[in-house]
Every structure is written in structure tokens, then in C-alpha cells.
Coordinates of C-alpha atoms and ligand atoms in Angstrom, one line a residue:
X1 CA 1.0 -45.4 21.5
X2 CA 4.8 -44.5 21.4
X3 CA 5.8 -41.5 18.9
X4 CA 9.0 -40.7 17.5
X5 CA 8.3 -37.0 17.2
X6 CA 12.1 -35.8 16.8
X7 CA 12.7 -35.2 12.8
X8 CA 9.2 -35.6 11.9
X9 CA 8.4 -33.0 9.2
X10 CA 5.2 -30.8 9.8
X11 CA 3.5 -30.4 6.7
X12 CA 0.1 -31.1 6.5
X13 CA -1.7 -31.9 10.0
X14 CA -3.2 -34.8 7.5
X15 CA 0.0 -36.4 8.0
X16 CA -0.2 -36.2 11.8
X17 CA -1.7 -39.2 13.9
X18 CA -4.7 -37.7 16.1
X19 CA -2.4 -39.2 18.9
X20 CA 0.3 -37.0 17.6
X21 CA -2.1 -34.1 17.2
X22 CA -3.2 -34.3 20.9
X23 CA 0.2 -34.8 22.5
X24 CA 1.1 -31.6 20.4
X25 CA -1.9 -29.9 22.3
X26 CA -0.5 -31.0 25.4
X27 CA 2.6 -29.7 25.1
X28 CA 1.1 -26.3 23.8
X29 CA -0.5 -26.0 26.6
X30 CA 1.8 -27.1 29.2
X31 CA 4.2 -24.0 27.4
X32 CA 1.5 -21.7 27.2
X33 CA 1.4 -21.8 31.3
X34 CA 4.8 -22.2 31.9
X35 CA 4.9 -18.9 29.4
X36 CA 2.1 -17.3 31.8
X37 CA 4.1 -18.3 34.6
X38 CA 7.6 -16.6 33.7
X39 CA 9.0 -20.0 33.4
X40 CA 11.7 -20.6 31.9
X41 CA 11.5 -22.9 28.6
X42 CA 14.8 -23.5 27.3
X43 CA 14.3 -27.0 25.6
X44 CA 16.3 -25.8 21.9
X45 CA 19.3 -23.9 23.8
X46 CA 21.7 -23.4 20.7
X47 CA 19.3 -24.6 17.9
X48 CA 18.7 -22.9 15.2
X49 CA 15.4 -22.5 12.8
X50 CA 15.6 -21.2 9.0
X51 CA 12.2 -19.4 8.5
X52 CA 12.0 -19.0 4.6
X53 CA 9.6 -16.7 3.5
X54 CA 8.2 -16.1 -0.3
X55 CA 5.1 -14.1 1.5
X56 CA 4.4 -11.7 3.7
X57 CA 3.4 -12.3 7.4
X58 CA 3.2 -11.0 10.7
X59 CA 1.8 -13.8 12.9
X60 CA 3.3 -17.1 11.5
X61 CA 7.1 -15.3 11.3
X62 CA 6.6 -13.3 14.9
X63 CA 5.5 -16.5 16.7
X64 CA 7.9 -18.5 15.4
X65 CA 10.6 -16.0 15.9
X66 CA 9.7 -15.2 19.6
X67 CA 8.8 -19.0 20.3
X68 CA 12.1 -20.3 18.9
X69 CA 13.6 -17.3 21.1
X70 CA 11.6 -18.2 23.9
X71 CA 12.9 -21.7 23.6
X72 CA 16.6 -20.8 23.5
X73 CA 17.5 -21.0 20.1
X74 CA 17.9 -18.6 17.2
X75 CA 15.6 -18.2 14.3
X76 CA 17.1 -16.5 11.1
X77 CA 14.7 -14.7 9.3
X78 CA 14.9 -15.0 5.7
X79 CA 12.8 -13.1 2.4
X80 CA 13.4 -15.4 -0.8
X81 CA 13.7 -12.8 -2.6
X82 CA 17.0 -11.7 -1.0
X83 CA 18.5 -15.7 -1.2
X84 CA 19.6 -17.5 -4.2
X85 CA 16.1 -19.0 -5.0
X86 CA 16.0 -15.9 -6.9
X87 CA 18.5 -16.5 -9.1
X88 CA 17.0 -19.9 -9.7
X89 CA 18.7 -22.3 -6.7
X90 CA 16.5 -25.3 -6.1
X91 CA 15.3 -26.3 -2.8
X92 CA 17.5 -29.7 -2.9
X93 CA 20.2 -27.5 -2.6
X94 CA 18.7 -25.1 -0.4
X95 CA 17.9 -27.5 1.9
X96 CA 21.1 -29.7 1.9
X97 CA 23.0 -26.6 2.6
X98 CA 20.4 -25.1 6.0
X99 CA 20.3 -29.0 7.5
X100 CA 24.0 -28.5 7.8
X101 CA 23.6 -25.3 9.1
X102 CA 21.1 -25.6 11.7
X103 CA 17.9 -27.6 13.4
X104 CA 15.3 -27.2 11.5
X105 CA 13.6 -25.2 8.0
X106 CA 10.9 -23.7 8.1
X107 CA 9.2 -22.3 4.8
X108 CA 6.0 -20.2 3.5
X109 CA 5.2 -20.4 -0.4
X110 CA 1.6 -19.9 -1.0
X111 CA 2.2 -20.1 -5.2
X112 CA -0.7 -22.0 -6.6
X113 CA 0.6 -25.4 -7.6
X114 CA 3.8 -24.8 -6.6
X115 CA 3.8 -24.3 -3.0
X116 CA 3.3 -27.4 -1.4
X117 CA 5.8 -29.4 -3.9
X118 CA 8.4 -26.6 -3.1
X119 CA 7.9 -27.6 0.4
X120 CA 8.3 -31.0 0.0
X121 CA 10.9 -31.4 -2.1
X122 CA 12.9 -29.4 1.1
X123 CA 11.7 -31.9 2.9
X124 CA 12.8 -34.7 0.6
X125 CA 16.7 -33.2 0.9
X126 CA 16.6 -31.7 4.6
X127 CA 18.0 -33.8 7.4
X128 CA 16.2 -31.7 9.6
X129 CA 12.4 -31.2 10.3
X130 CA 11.2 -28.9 7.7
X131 CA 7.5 -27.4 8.6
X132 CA 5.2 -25.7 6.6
X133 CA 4.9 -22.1 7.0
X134 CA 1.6 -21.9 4.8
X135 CA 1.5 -23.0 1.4
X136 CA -1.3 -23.3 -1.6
X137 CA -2.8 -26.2 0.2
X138 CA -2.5 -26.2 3.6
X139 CA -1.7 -24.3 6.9
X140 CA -0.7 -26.8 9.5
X141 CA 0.3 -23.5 12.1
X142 CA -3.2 -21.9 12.1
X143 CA -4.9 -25.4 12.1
X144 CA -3.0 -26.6 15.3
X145 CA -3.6 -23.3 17.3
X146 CA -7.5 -23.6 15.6
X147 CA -8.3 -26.3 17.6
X148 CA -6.6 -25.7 20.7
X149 CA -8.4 -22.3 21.0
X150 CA -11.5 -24.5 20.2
X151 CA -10.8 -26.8 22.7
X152 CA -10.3 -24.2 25.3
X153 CA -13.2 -22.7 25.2
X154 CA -15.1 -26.1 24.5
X155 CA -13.8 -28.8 26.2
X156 CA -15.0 -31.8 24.4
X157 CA -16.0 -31.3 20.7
X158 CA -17.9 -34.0 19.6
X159 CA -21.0 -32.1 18.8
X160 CA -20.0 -29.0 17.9
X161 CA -21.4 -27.2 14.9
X162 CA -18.6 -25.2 13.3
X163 CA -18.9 -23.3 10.4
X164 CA -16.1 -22.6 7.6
X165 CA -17.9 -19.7 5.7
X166 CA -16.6 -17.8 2.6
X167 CA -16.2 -14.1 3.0
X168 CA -16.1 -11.3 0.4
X169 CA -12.6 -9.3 0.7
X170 CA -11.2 -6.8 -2.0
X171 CA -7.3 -7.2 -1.0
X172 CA -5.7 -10.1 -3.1
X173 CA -6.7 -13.5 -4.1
X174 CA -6.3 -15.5 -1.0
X175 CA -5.2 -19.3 -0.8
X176 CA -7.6 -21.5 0.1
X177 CA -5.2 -23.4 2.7
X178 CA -6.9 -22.4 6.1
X179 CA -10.3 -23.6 5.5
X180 CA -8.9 -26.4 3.6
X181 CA -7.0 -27.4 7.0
X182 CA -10.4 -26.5 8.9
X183 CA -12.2 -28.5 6.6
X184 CA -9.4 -31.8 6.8
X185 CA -8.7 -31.3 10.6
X186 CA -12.2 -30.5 12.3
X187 CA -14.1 -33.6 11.7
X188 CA -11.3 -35.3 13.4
X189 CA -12.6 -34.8 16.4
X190 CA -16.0 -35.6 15.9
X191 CA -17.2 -31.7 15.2
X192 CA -20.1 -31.2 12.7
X193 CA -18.8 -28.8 9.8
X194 CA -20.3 -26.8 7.2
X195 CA -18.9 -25.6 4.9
X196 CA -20.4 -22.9 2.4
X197 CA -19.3 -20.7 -0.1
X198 CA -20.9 -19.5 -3.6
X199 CA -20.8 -21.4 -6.6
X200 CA -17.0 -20.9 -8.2
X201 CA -14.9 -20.9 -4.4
X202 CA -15.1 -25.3 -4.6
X203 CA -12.5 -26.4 -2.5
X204 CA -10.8 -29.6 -4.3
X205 CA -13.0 -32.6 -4.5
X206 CA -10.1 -35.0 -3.0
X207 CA -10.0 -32.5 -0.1
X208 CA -14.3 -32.3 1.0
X209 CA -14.0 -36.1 -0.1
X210 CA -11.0 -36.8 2.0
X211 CA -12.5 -34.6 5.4
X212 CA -15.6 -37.0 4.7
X213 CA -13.3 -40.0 5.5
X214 CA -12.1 -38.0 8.6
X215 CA -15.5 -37.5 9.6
X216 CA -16.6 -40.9 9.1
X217 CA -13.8 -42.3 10.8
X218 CA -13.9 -39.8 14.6
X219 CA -18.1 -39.2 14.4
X220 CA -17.9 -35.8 12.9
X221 CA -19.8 -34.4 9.8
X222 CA -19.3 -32.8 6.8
X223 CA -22.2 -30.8 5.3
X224 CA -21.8 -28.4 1.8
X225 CA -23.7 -25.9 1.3
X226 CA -24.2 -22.7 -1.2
X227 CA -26.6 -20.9 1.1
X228 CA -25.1 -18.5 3.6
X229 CA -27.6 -18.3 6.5
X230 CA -27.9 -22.2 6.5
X231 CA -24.2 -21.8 7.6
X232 CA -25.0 -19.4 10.8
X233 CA -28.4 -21.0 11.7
X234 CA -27.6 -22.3 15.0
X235 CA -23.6 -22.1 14.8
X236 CA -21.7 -22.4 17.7
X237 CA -18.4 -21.9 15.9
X238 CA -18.6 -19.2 12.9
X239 CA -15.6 -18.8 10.7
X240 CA -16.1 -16.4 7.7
X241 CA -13.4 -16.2 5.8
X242 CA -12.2 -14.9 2.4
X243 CA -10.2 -17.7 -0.5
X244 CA -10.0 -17.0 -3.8
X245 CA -11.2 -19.5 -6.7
X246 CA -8.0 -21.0 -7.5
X247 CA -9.9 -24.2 -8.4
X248 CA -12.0 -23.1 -10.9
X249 CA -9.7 -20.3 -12.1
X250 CA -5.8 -20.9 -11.3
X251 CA -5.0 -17.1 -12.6
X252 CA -3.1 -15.4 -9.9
X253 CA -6.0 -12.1 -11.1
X254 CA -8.9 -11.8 -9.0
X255 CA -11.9 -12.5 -10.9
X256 CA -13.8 -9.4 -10.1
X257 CA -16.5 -9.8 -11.5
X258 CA -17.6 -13.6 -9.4
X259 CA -16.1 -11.4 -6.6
X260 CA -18.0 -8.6 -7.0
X261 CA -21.2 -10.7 -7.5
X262 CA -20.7 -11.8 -3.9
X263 CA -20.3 -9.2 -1.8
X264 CA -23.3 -10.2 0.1
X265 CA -21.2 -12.7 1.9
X266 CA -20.2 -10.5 5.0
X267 CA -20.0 -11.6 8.4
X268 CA -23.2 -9.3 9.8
X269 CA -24.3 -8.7 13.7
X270 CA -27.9 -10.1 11.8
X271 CA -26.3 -12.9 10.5
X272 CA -24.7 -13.6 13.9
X273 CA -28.4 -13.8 15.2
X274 CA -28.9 -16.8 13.5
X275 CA -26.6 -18.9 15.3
X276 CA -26.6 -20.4 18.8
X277 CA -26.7 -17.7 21.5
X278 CA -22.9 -18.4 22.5
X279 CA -21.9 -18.6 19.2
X280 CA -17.9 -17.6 18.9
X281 CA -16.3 -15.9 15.8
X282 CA -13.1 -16.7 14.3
X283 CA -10.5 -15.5 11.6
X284 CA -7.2 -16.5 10.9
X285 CA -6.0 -13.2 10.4
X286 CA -5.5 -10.4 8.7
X287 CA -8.8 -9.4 8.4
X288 CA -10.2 -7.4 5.7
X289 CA -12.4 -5.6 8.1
X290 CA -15.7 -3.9 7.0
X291 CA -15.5 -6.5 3.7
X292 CA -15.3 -9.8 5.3
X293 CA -16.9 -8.7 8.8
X294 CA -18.3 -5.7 10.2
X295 CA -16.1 -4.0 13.0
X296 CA -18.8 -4.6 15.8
X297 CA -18.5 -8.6 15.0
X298 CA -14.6 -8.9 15.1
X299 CA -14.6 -6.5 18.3
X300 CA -17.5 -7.7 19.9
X301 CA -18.0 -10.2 22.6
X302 CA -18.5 -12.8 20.4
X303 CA -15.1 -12.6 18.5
X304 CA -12.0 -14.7 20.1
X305 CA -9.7 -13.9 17.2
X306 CA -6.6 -12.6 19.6
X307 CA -6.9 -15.3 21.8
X308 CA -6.8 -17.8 18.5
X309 CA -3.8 -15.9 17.2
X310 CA -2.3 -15.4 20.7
X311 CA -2.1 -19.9 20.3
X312 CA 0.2 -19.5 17.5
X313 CA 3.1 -18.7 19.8
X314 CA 2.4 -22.0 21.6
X315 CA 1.8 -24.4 19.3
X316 CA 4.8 -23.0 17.2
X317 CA 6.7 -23.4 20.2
X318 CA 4.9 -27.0 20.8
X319 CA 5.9 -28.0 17.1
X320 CA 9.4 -27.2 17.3
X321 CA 10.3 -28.5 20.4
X322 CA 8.8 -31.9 19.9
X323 CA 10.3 -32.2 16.5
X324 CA 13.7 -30.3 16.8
X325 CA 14.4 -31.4 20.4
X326 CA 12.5 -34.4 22.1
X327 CA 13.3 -37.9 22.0
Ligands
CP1 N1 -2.8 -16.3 10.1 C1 -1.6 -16.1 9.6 O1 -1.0 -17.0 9.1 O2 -1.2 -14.8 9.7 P1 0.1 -14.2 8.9 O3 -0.2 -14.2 7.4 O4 0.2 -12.8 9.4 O5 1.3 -15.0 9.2

């Protein structure tokens, strides 16, 4: 099937054929060797990215500023707070004014409710791709190098018993777009999911409902589940993970108390014995280490956590150069 790749926004990996998905593997892949390789990669020479950022990051803004680099363009860094939005510009203008500018917009705004329509409203006034940099709903970045770091290590996943697992963590109230992705994204390639978290962390209905679809339609499963070790038991993909309850309670406070009552939820070395004997942990990242997972987890032979984050340099680079450069 021929696709027209060049412009194509990147917002939700939703809104990606799974054609489109594994040709962006491809490429990811054929850049991660040519990286290995000291190759040279220059498809973007003289393009330019606008990263917009209303949250902090160090993986999602470093990959996409070395992989833009690596590609021969320029990325310009920029904090909202320091731009205009904060004196109340909208993102029409915003993003008339950067498509002139440059090749592409890329933007992080995790604000409940608000994120994901910031986003695509740029997208509704860029003339240039415009991809999602994390928002309330979804993180296309982490999903894409997710699966290629599954697919390493797996080969084929039909089969494969993955597990999207809340985590306790005492840092900030986290959005639910990773496992949400997870959760969208996995059963498209025919993996068996669970996903488990204590009563008041639902992910939205049209989301589990949605990844059902996806499941039905590739040979994957969705299972839901309120009991933790049912989660691990016999795993061969465990992903614990902290997100706040921002669908029962859309109050930017953490609700300490339904926090606090689930501290239990802690990806242990016992728990880990529960799953299949070559079970693999992943995280996102950052970590809230010792609250989500206990050091000798995340460090241990089990964990592949750098080599998942070490896949968002390529996929980044993957995403741009098929949709700012390409055909
Ligand atoms: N996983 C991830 O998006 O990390 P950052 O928040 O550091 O970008």
C-alpha cells in the first residue's frame, strides 16, 4: 500500500495505518544502524523543527534535538512560558507564523483537557507536520520506540502477554498518555494486554473500548483487571507505571489520600517472580525509583529501560524524516 508520509501530522499513533506504523519501524531501524555505523544521515539538511514545550523533559526534547541534528537540520528549543502564548497568543497564530518559519512543529502540553486540542488546533493552521510531543491523552514518541524495543527483543508479537500496571509514585500527578498509547497501540499487533490499576486510575471508557476494537481487529487481547499479581502472573512484558486519576478527579491536586491507600502497588523482585522466567521490565521514564520500583528491578537483568529510551532518538529521527522530508 503506497503512503504519502510527507506533511502527515503525528499525533496520535491511532491515527497511523499499521502499514504506516511498520514502515516507520523500518526506517527507525535502518537509522539506528546507520547511527551505529557512523553513517552519515543527512536526509533534513537546512530544515528546521520548532519544539514547543509547556513541560519539562529530558528524553522527548534531547532526542529530538540530537535526531533533528543528526539529520542536518536545526531544532529551536522553545519554553512557552518565554513565547507569546503567555501573554495569551493562540496556537492559529502560533502556528501560521512557525510553518513560515521552518519544517515542522513540534509541541508538548500535558494540561488536562487542554492538551490534545492545543495540539490540534496547531495542526489545523500549520502547513507543516506538527507532532505530538506528549499531551493529556497520548504519547505517540514513547509508543513508537515502545514497540520497536518490543519487537527487538521479540520478534514476532502475536502472543505476547504484556502488562500496563499502575504504580504508586509521590512526585506529581502524572498524565495518563503512555499507557493510554500502550493500551491503544499493543493490541495492534496481536499482543495480549492487561491492564490493571486500583479502583479510581480508570483510563477513559472510549479509550479500553476503542483498544478492544484494535484487539479484535489484529488477534490481540484486552483484559482489565483491579488485582495486581494477576498482572505479573506469567508476564513476559511488565510495565508498572504511575498516572494520576484525572478521570475520576480532573483537579491538577494529587488525591493523597486514594494515593496513599495504594502504595502497595510497587514493582517488587517478588512480584517479578510471578511472571514468565524471561520476563522484561519497562518504564517510560523518569522513574520514581524506590516508589514505583525497587532499585534492584529497574537495574537488574530483567530491566531494558535504557535500551527503550535509547529508541527515542530513532524513531524521532524515523518520524521527522518521513514526514518533513520523504516523498
Ligand atoms: N519518557 C519521556 O517522555 O521522558 P521525558 O519526559 O523526559 O521527555
Amino acid at each position: 500500500m503506497q503512503s504519502i508520509f510527507k506533511g502527515k501530522h503525528f499525533i496520535s499513533l491511532q491515527d497511523w495505518s499499521r502499514d504506516e506504523i511498520d514502515t516507520l519501524l523500518e526506517v527507525s531501524l535502518d537509522l539506528k544502524k546507520s547511527f551505529a555505523m557512523g553513517v552519515p544521515t543527512p536526509y533534513l539538511s537546512y530544515k528546521t523543527i520548532f519544539l514547543m514545550f509547556f513541560e519539562q523533559s529530558t528524553r522527548t526534547r534531547n532526542s529530538m534535538e540530537a535526531g533533528i541534528a543528526q539529520l542536518g537540520g536545526h531544532g529551536t528549543f522553545l519554553d512557552t512560558s518565554t513565547m507569546q502564548i503567555a501573554h495569551g497568543e493562540v496556537a492559529k497564530d502560533t502556528a501560521v507564523i512557525l510553518s513560515r518559519y521552518g519544517h515542522g512543529i513540534g509541541c508538548r502540553n500535558c494540561c488536562w483537557g487542554a492538551g490534545n486540542k492545543y495540539i490540534r488546533e496547531l495542526a489545523k493552521w500549520s502547513t507543516v507536520p506538527v507532532f505530538n510531543l506528549q499531551c493529556d491523552l497520548y504519547h505517540p514518541m514513547q509508543g513508537a520506540a515502545d514497540l520497536m524495543t518490543i519487537r527487538e527483543k521479540i520478534g514476532d508479537l502475536r502472543g505476547t502477554r504484556v502488562s500496563i500496571i499502575w504504580a504508586y509514585a509521590a512526585s506529581h500527578k502524572k498524565p495518563i498518555s503512555v499507557p493510554l498509547t500502550q493500551v491503544l497501540l499493543f493490541p495492534r499487533y496481536g499482543m495480549d494486554v492487561t491492564l490493571a490499576y486500583p479502583e479510581g486510575y480508570d483510563l477513559p471508557d472510549w479509550g479500553v473500548k476503542q483498544a478492544g476494537v484494535n484487539a479484535g481487529a489484529h488477534g490481540g487481547t484486552v483484559t482489565v483487571t483491579h488485582n495486581m499479581e494477576e498482572a505479573y502472573r506469567d508476564a513476559h512484558i511488565v510495565i508498572p507505571k504511575n498516572w494520576g486519576s484525572w478521570v475520576t478527579n480532573q483537579s491538577d491536586e494529587v488525591q493523597g489520600e486514594l494515593l496513599e491507600s495504594n502504595k502497595s502497588w510497587k514493582c517488587t523482585e517478588e512480584l517479578m517472580k510471578l511472571a514468565d522466567k524471561d520476563v522484561m521490565y519497562m518504564h517510560a521514564l523518569p522513574a520514581d525509583r524506590n516508589n514505583e520500583v525497587e532499585d534492584s528491578v529497574i537495574d537488574g537483568p530483567m530491566s531494558i529501560v535504557y535500551d527503550e529510551a535509547e529508541n527515542r532518538l530513532h524513531t524521532a529521527k524515523a518520524v521527522m524524516t518521513l514526514t518533513m522530508g520523504g516523498k
